[in-house]
């Protein structure tokens, strides 16, 4: 069975500082990996995905994520955090060979303070 | 292109009442999912469908039913509402293939059972 772990319930960072939101995954085959963001009282918005190729993936709003196959990780990063980045972030995995089931991590709340 | 549309956005039910949450997608996707999100928590898969006429249970199916008579529609039925079903419900639909494998989410239905 596939699974996703987001080890931090909350990440606090000062505005202008770099941020990292951690994600590790477990799948039996090759994964698609995703990051989504959820603002209060809203649905999930797609940020970026890893399919294949370059391990550094760039997405919306200046976010990027680094795929590390040996560590089975897909950490979300941003060089300079904004207060408006404060939201709930979800990592998700989809095993290409397992019926396209999409599994989410528990979410990490990012708090960016001025 | 509307993507994934959910109705209603809000609903209050009394214990024992029934209701149907509607979900429609106009992307001609085969896959559709129903998730619930409890306050401060991640997403749990209720039911999913891999195509018209095919549905299967997810992680938390008890108390719910689904049907998939068309590619576009994937309604979720609550037969006897219970307070434990108070949650926010999201419908999602991913594409297939590398270029559009990310899931598109509806705006959610906030359900309160009293």
PDB file of C-alpha atoms in Angstrom:
ATOM      1  CA  UNK A   1       0.000   0.000   0.000  1.00  0.00           C
ATOM      2  CA  UNK A   2       1.142   3.510  -0.704  1.00  0.00           C
ATOM      3  CA  UNK A   3       1.496   6.141   1.998  1.00  0.00           C
ATOM      4  CA  UNK A   4       2.642   9.698   2.557  1.00  0.00           C
ATOM      5  CA  UNK A   5       4.105  11.199   5.721  1.00  0.00           C
ATOM      6  CA  UNK A   6       4.353  14.868   6.563  1.00  0.00           C
ATOM      7  CA  UNK A   7       6.276  14.811   9.831  1.00  0.00           C
ATOM      8  CA  UNK A   8       5.566  18.399  10.856  1.00  0.00           C
ATOM      9  CA  UNK A   9       2.082  19.518  11.841  1.00  0.00           C
ATOM     10  CA  UNK A  10       3.190  23.139  11.644  1.00  0.00           C
ATOM     11  CA  UNK A  11       6.135  25.060  10.258  1.00  0.00           C
ATOM     12  CA  UNK A  12       6.850  28.606  11.405  1.00  0.00           C
ATOM     13  CA  UNK A  13       9.050  30.909   9.384  1.00  0.00           C
ATOM     14  CA  UNK A  14       9.714  34.629   9.254  1.00  0.00           C
ATOM     15  CA  UNK A  15       8.808  36.547   6.135  1.00  0.00           C
ATOM     16  CA  UNK A  16      11.732  36.717   3.742  1.00  0.00           C
ATOM     17  CA  UNK A  17      13.362  33.571   5.078  1.00  0.00           C
ATOM     18  CA  UNK A  18      13.531  30.332   3.132  1.00  0.00           C
ATOM     19  CA  UNK A  19      10.959  27.671   3.941  1.00  0.00           C
ATOM     20  CA  UNK A  20      10.891  23.892   3.703  1.00  0.00           C
ATOM     21  CA  UNK A  21       7.884  21.635   4.206  1.00  0.00           C
ATOM     22  CA  UNK A  22       8.863  17.992   4.440  1.00  0.00           C
ATOM     23  CA  UNK A  23       7.268  14.986   2.777  1.00  0.00           C
ATOM     24  CA  UNK A  24       8.279  11.341   2.524  1.00  0.00           C
ATOM     25  CA  UNK A  25       6.420   8.655   0.644  1.00  0.00           C
ATOM     26  CA  UNK A  26       6.167   4.927   0.174  1.00  0.00           C
ATOM     27  CA  UNK A  27       5.011   3.220  -3.026  1.00  0.00           C
ATOM     28  CA  UNK A  28       5.731  -0.101  -4.618  1.00  0.00           C
ATOM     29  CA  UNK A  29       6.357   1.310  -8.083  1.00  0.00           C
ATOM     30  CA  UNK A  30       7.272   4.620  -9.651  1.00  0.00           C
ATOM     31  CA  UNK A  31       5.429   7.587  -8.204  1.00  0.00           C
ATOM     32  CA  UNK A  32       3.781  10.703  -9.356  1.00  0.00           C
ATOM     33  CA  UNK A  33       4.243  13.230  -6.546  1.00  0.00           C
ATOM     34  CA  UNK A  34       2.227  16.349  -5.884  1.00  0.00           C
ATOM     35  CA  UNK A  35       1.944  19.341  -3.628  1.00  0.00           C
ATOM     36  CA  UNK A  36      -1.354  21.076  -2.982  1.00  0.00           C
ATOM     37  CA  UNK A  37      -2.191  24.176  -0.952  1.00  0.00           C
ATOM     38  CA  UNK A  38      -5.400  24.882   0.897  1.00  0.00           C
ATOM     39  CA  UNK A  39      -6.403  28.341   2.041  1.00  0.00           C
ATOM     40  CA  UNK A  40      -9.096  28.737   4.731  1.00  0.00           C
ATOM     41  CA  UNK A  41     -12.557  27.624   3.624  1.00  0.00           C
ATOM     42  CA  UNK A  42     -11.301  26.747   0.160  1.00  0.00           C
ATOM     43  CA  UNK A  43     -10.639  23.609  -1.844  1.00  0.00           C
ATOM     44  CA  UNK A  44      -7.204  22.245  -2.635  1.00  0.00           C
ATOM     45  CA  UNK A  45      -5.170  24.018  -5.273  1.00  0.00           C
ATOM     46  CA  UNK A  46      -2.479  22.244  -7.253  1.00  0.00           C
ATOM     47  CA  UNK A  47       1.041  23.686  -6.784  1.00  0.00           C
ATOM     48  CA  UNK A  48       3.417  21.362  -8.596  1.00  0.00           C
ATOM     49  CA  UNK A  49       4.120  17.775  -9.563  1.00  0.00           C
ATOM     50  CA  UNK A  50       6.976  15.414 -10.220  1.00  0.00           C
ATOM     51  CA  UNK A  51       6.577  13.086 -13.164  1.00  0.00           C
ATOM     52  CA  UNK A  52      10.038  12.180 -14.346  1.00  0.00           C
ATOM     53  CA  UNK A  53      13.313  13.787 -15.289  1.00  0.00           C
ATOM     54  CA  UNK A  54      14.785  16.739 -13.408  1.00  0.00           C
ATOM     55  CA  UNK A  55      14.628  16.178  -9.669  1.00  0.00           C
ATOM     56  CA  UNK A  56      13.948  19.861  -8.992  1.00  0.00           C
ATOM     57  CA  UNK A  57      10.426  20.796  -9.948  1.00  0.00           C
ATOM     58  CA  UNK A  58       9.231  24.381 -10.148  1.00  0.00           C
ATOM     59  CA  UNK A  59       5.613  25.285  -9.546  1.00  0.00           C
ATOM     60  CA  UNK A  60       3.214  28.101  -8.857  1.00  0.00           C
ATOM     61  CA  UNK A  61       3.870  31.153  -6.650  1.00  0.00           C
ATOM     62  CA  UNK A  62       7.644  30.593  -6.546  1.00  0.00           C
ATOM     63  CA  UNK A  63       7.446  27.179  -4.907  1.00  0.00           C
ATOM     64  CA  UNK A  64       9.696  24.308  -5.880  1.00  0.00           C
ATOM     65  CA  UNK A  65      10.178  20.759  -4.698  1.00  0.00           C
ATOM     66  CA  UNK A  66      13.064  18.367  -4.799  1.00  0.00           C
ATOM     67  CA  UNK A  67      12.520  14.689  -5.566  1.00  0.00           C
ATOM     68  CA  UNK A  68      15.009  12.394  -3.842  1.00  0.00           C
ATOM     69  CA  UNK A  69      14.506   8.779  -4.849  1.00  0.00           C
ATOM     70  CA  UNK A  70      17.025   7.303  -2.417  1.00  0.00           C
ATOM     71  CA  UNK A  71      15.423   9.073   0.536  1.00  0.00           C
ATOM     72  CA  UNK A  72      11.887   8.722  -0.880  1.00  0.00           C
ATOM     73  CA  UNK A  73      11.309  12.380  -0.163  1.00  0.00           C
ATOM     74  CA  UNK A  74       9.661  15.269  -1.965  1.00  0.00           C
ATOM     75  CA  UNK A  75      10.224  18.364   0.165  1.00  0.00           C
ATOM     76  CA  UNK A  76       8.537  21.640  -0.748  1.00  0.00           C
ATOM     77  CA  UNK A  77      10.720  24.742  -0.718  1.00  0.00           C
ATOM     78  CA  UNK A  78      10.616  28.454  -1.345  1.00  0.00           C
ATOM     79  CA  UNK A  79      13.633  30.776  -1.198  1.00  0.00           C
ATOM     80  CA  UNK A  80      11.787  33.706   0.395  1.00  0.00           C
ATOM     81  CA  UNK A  81       8.523  33.224   2.294  1.00  0.00           C
ATOM     82  CA  UNK A  82       5.620  35.647   2.122  1.00  0.00           C
ATOM     83  CA  UNK A  83       2.937  36.190   4.751  1.00  0.00           C
ATOM     84  CA  UNK A  84       0.418  35.279   2.065  1.00  0.00           C
ATOM     85  CA  UNK A  85       2.011  31.804   1.831  1.00  0.00           C
ATOM     86  CA  UNK A  86       0.443  30.964   5.186  1.00  0.00           C
ATOM     87  CA  UNK A  87      -1.856  28.017   4.495  1.00  0.00           C
ATOM     88  CA  UNK A  88      -2.238  24.267   4.815  1.00  0.00           C
ATOM     89  CA  UNK A  89      -0.005  22.241   2.513  1.00  0.00           C
ATOM     90  CA  UNK A  90      -0.593  18.668   1.428  1.00  0.00           C
ATOM     91  CA  UNK A  91       1.784  16.245  -0.202  1.00  0.00           C
ATOM     92  CA  UNK A  92       0.258  13.449  -2.283  1.00  0.00           C
ATOM     93  CA  UNK A  93       1.467  10.382  -4.145  1.00  0.00           C
ATOM     94  CA  UNK A  94       0.027   8.387  -6.986  1.00  0.00           C
ATOM     95  CA  UNK A  95       1.544   5.010  -7.890  1.00  0.00           C
ATOM     96  CA  UNK A  96       1.638   4.764 -11.674  1.00  0.00           C
ATOM     97  CA  UNK A  97       1.148   1.037 -11.555  1.00  0.00           C
ATOM     98  CA  UNK A  98      -1.570   0.803  -8.915  1.00  0.00           C
ATOM     99  CA  UNK A  99      -4.763   2.037 -10.501  1.00  0.00           C
ATOM    100  CA  UNK A 100      -3.935   5.692 -10.103  1.00  0.00           C
ATOM    101  CA  UNK A 101      -4.948   5.851  -6.439  1.00  0.00           C
ATOM    102  CA  UNK A 102      -4.146   9.244  -4.949  1.00  0.00           C
ATOM    103  CA  UNK A 103      -3.012   9.234  -1.323  1.00  0.00           C
ATOM    104  CA  UNK A 104      -2.512  12.373   0.774  1.00  0.00           C
ATOM    105  CA  UNK A 105      -0.333  13.161   3.723  1.00  0.00           C
ATOM    106  CA  UNK A 106      -1.842  14.618   6.866  1.00  0.00           C
ATOM    107  CA  UNK A 107      -0.988  18.186   5.937  1.00  0.00           C
ATOM    108  CA  UNK A 108       1.401  20.801   7.322  1.00  0.00           C
ATOM    109  CA  UNK A 109       0.273  24.214   8.409  1.00  0.00           C
ATOM    110  CA  UNK A 110       2.701  26.903   7.294  1.00  0.00           C
ATOM    111  CA  UNK A 111       2.726  30.092   9.343  1.00  0.00           C
ATOM    112  CA  UNK A 112       4.745  32.983   7.931  1.00  0.00           C
ATOM    113  CA  UNK A 113       5.145  35.832  10.378  1.00  0.00           C
ATOM    114  CA  UNK A 114       5.942  39.422   9.373  1.00  0.00           C
TER     115      UNK A 114
ATOM    116  CA  UNK B   1     -14.040  25.041 -18.496  1.00  0.00           C
ATOM    117  CA  UNK B   2     -15.607  24.526 -15.055  1.00  0.00           C
ATOM    118  CA  UNK B   3     -13.486  21.552 -13.944  1.00  0.00           C
ATOM    119  CA  UNK B   4     -15.091  19.944 -10.882  1.00  0.00           C
ATOM    120  CA  UNK B   5     -18.328  21.355  -9.508  1.00  0.00           C
ATOM    121  CA  UNK B   6     -19.800  20.389  -6.140  1.00  0.00           C
ATOM    122  CA  UNK B   7     -23.175  21.259  -4.690  1.00  0.00           C
ATOM    123  CA  UNK B   8     -24.305  22.310  -2.171  1.00  0.00           C
ATOM    124  CA  UNK B   9     -21.585  24.397  -0.531  1.00  0.00           C
ATOM    125  CA  UNK B  10     -23.137  24.219   2.918  1.00  0.00           C
ATOM    126  CA  UNK B  11     -25.747  21.992   4.534  1.00  0.00           C
ATOM    127  CA  UNK B  12     -27.090  21.323   8.007  1.00  0.00           C
ATOM    128  CA  UNK B  13     -28.736  17.956   8.559  1.00  0.00           C
ATOM    129  CA  UNK B  14     -30.553  16.498  11.494  1.00  0.00           C
ATOM    130  CA  UNK B  15     -29.517  13.094  12.798  1.00  0.00           C
ATOM    131  CA  UNK B  16     -31.123  10.388  10.700  1.00  0.00           C
ATOM    132  CA  UNK B  17     -31.800  12.552   7.655  1.00  0.00           C
ATOM    133  CA  UNK B  18     -30.403  11.689   4.267  1.00  0.00           C
ATOM    134  CA  UNK B  19     -28.880  13.746   1.506  1.00  0.00           C
ATOM    135  CA  UNK B  20     -26.903  13.527  -1.706  1.00  0.00           C
ATOM    136  CA  UNK B  21     -23.786  15.546  -2.398  1.00  0.00           C
ATOM    137  CA  UNK B  22     -23.453  16.226  -6.091  1.00  0.00           C
ATOM    138  CA  UNK B  23     -20.216  16.213  -8.047  1.00  0.00           C
ATOM    139  CA  UNK B  24     -19.832  16.868 -11.753  1.00  0.00           C
ATOM    140  CA  UNK B  25     -16.724  17.133 -13.895  1.00  0.00           C
ATOM    141  CA  UNK B  26     -16.522  18.316 -17.472  1.00  0.00           C
ATOM    142  CA  UNK B  27     -13.005  17.104 -18.252  1.00  0.00           C
ATOM    143  CA  UNK B  28     -14.015  13.640 -19.462  1.00  0.00           C
ATOM    144  CA  UNK B  29     -11.873  12.045 -16.771  1.00  0.00           C
ATOM    145  CA  UNK B  30     -12.363   8.415 -15.846  1.00  0.00           C
ATOM    146  CA  UNK B  31     -11.213   8.751 -12.247  1.00  0.00           C
ATOM    147  CA  UNK B  32     -13.234  10.473  -9.550  1.00  0.00           C
ATOM    148  CA  UNK B  33     -12.794  10.490  -5.800  1.00  0.00           C
ATOM    149  CA  UNK B  34     -14.696  11.546  -2.688  1.00  0.00           C
ATOM    150  CA  UNK B  35     -12.714  12.682   0.341  1.00  0.00           C
ATOM    151  CA  UNK B  36     -13.682  13.988   3.728  1.00  0.00           C
ATOM    152  CA  UNK B  37     -11.615  16.423   5.736  1.00  0.00           C
ATOM    153  CA  UNK B  38     -12.205  16.739   9.443  1.00  0.00           C
ATOM    154  CA  UNK B  39     -11.128  19.959  11.197  1.00  0.00           C
ATOM    155  CA  UNK B  40      -7.358  20.341  11.246  1.00  0.00           C
ATOM    156  CA  UNK B  41      -6.900  16.969   9.600  1.00  0.00           C
ATOM    157  CA  UNK B  42      -5.862  15.557   6.277  1.00  0.00           C
ATOM    158  CA  UNK B  43      -8.045  14.002   3.608  1.00  0.00           C
ATOM    159  CA  UNK B  44      -9.516  10.553   3.938  1.00  0.00           C
ATOM    160  CA  UNK B  45     -10.767   8.685   0.900  1.00  0.00           C
ATOM    161  CA  UNK B  46     -14.410   7.621   1.142  1.00  0.00           C
ATOM    162  CA  UNK B  47     -15.120   6.105  -2.277  1.00  0.00           C
ATOM    163  CA  UNK B  48     -13.603   6.261  -5.706  1.00  0.00           C
ATOM    164  CA  UNK B  49     -14.504   5.384  -9.264  1.00  0.00           C
ATOM    165  CA  UNK B  50     -12.302   4.408 -12.187  1.00  0.00           C
ATOM    166  CA  UNK B  51     -15.015   4.847 -14.771  1.00  0.00           C
ATOM    167  CA  UNK B  52     -18.736   4.818 -15.414  1.00  0.00           C
ATOM    168  CA  UNK B  53     -20.370   1.864 -13.698  1.00  0.00           C
ATOM    169  CA  UNK B  54     -17.324   1.097 -11.528  1.00  0.00           C
ATOM    170  CA  UNK B  55     -16.974   2.183  -7.901  1.00  0.00           C
ATOM    171  CA  UNK B  56     -14.978   0.958  -4.942  1.00  0.00           C
ATOM    172  CA  UNK B  57     -14.544   1.654  -1.257  1.00  0.00           C
ATOM    173  CA  UNK B  58     -11.810   3.836   0.107  1.00  0.00           C
ATOM    174  CA  UNK B  59     -10.514   4.186   3.640  1.00  0.00           C
ATOM    175  CA  UNK B  60     -13.737   5.357   5.360  1.00  0.00           C
ATOM    176  CA  UNK B  61     -16.784   4.130   3.381  1.00  0.00           C
ATOM    177  CA  UNK B  62     -19.159   3.304   6.238  1.00  0.00           C
ATOM    178  CA  UNK B  63     -22.327   5.390   6.201  1.00  0.00           C
ATOM    179  CA  UNK B  64     -21.936   6.424   2.560  1.00  0.00           C
ATOM    180  CA  UNK B  65     -22.893   5.172  -0.871  1.00  0.00           C
ATOM    181  CA  UNK B  66     -21.954   6.258  -4.370  1.00  0.00           C
ATOM    182  CA  UNK B  67     -22.967   5.629  -7.939  1.00  0.00           C
ATOM    183  CA  UNK B  68     -21.377   6.409 -11.282  1.00  0.00           C
ATOM    184  CA  UNK B  69     -23.932   6.131 -14.039  1.00  0.00           C
ATOM    185  CA  UNK B  70     -22.151   8.620 -16.293  1.00  0.00           C
ATOM    186  CA  UNK B  71     -18.563   9.780 -16.764  1.00  0.00           C
ATOM    187  CA  UNK B  72     -19.502  13.270 -15.603  1.00  0.00           C
ATOM    188  CA  UNK B  73     -21.367  12.608 -12.347  1.00  0.00           C
ATOM    189  CA  UNK B  74     -20.297  10.969  -9.098  1.00  0.00           C
ATOM    190  CA  UNK B  75     -22.863  11.649  -6.344  1.00  0.00           C
ATOM    191  CA  UNK B  76     -22.223  10.735  -2.710  1.00  0.00           C
ATOM    192  CA  UNK B  77     -25.210   9.596  -0.651  1.00  0.00           C
ATOM    193  CA  UNK B  78     -25.596   9.776   3.122  1.00  0.00           C
ATOM    194  CA  UNK B  79     -28.524   7.593   4.135  1.00  0.00           C
ATOM    195  CA  UNK B  80     -28.756   8.096   7.921  1.00  0.00           C
ATOM    196  CA  UNK B  81     -26.772  11.139   8.926  1.00  0.00           C
ATOM    197  CA  UNK B  82     -24.782  10.919  12.141  1.00  0.00           C
ATOM    198  CA  UNK B  83     -22.796  13.597  14.030  1.00  0.00           C
ATOM    199  CA  UNK B  84     -19.594  11.743  13.117  1.00  0.00           C
ATOM    200  CA  UNK B  85     -20.260  12.680   9.502  1.00  0.00           C
ATOM    201  CA  UNK B  86     -19.861  16.373  10.255  1.00  0.00           C
ATOM    202  CA  UNK B  87     -16.999  17.267   7.961  1.00  0.00           C
ATOM    203  CA  UNK B  88     -15.982  19.017   4.772  1.00  0.00           C
ATOM    204  CA  UNK B  89     -16.391  16.843   1.703  1.00  0.00           C
ATOM    205  CA  UNK B  90     -14.311  17.206  -1.428  1.00  0.00           C
ATOM    206  CA  UNK B  91     -14.796  15.663  -4.807  1.00  0.00           C
ATOM    207  CA  UNK B  92     -11.706  15.329  -6.992  1.00  0.00           C
ATOM    208  CA  UNK B  93     -10.859  14.088 -10.444  1.00  0.00           C
ATOM    209  CA  UNK B  94      -7.363  13.425 -11.812  1.00  0.00           C
ATOM    210  CA  UNK B  95      -6.485  13.023 -15.418  1.00  0.00           C
ATOM    211  CA  UNK B  96      -4.387  10.251 -16.855  1.00  0.00           C
ATOM    212  CA  UNK B  97      -1.039  10.417 -18.525  1.00  0.00           C
ATOM    213  CA  UNK B  98       1.914  12.522 -17.443  1.00  0.00           C
ATOM    214  CA  UNK B  99       0.710  15.886 -18.661  1.00  0.00           C
ATOM    215  CA  UNK B 100      -2.525  16.096 -16.724  1.00  0.00           C
ATOM    216  CA  UNK B 101      -2.147  13.628 -13.922  1.00  0.00           C
ATOM    217  CA  UNK B 102      -2.867  16.141 -11.159  1.00  0.00           C
ATOM    218  CA  UNK B 103      -6.258  16.039  -9.494  1.00  0.00           C
ATOM    219  CA  UNK B 104      -8.730  18.875  -9.797  1.00  0.00           C
ATOM    220  CA  UNK B 105     -10.814  19.549  -6.719  1.00  0.00           C
ATOM    221  CA  UNK B 106     -14.259  20.927  -6.172  1.00  0.00           C
ATOM    222  CA  UNK B 107     -14.761  23.767  -3.715  1.00  0.00           C
ATOM    223  CA  UNK B 108     -16.075  21.468  -1.031  1.00  0.00           C
ATOM    224  CA  UNK B 109     -19.314  20.884   0.856  1.00  0.00           C
ATOM    225  CA  UNK B 110     -19.376  21.810   4.522  1.00  0.00           C
ATOM    226  CA  UNK B 111     -21.787  19.444   6.248  1.00  0.00           C
ATOM    227  CA  UNK B 112     -22.961  19.741   9.831  1.00  0.00           C
ATOM    228  CA  UNK B 113     -25.081  17.019  11.433  1.00  0.00           C
ATOM    229  CA  UNK B 114     -26.957  18.101  14.552  1.00  0.00           C
TER     230      UNK B 114
END
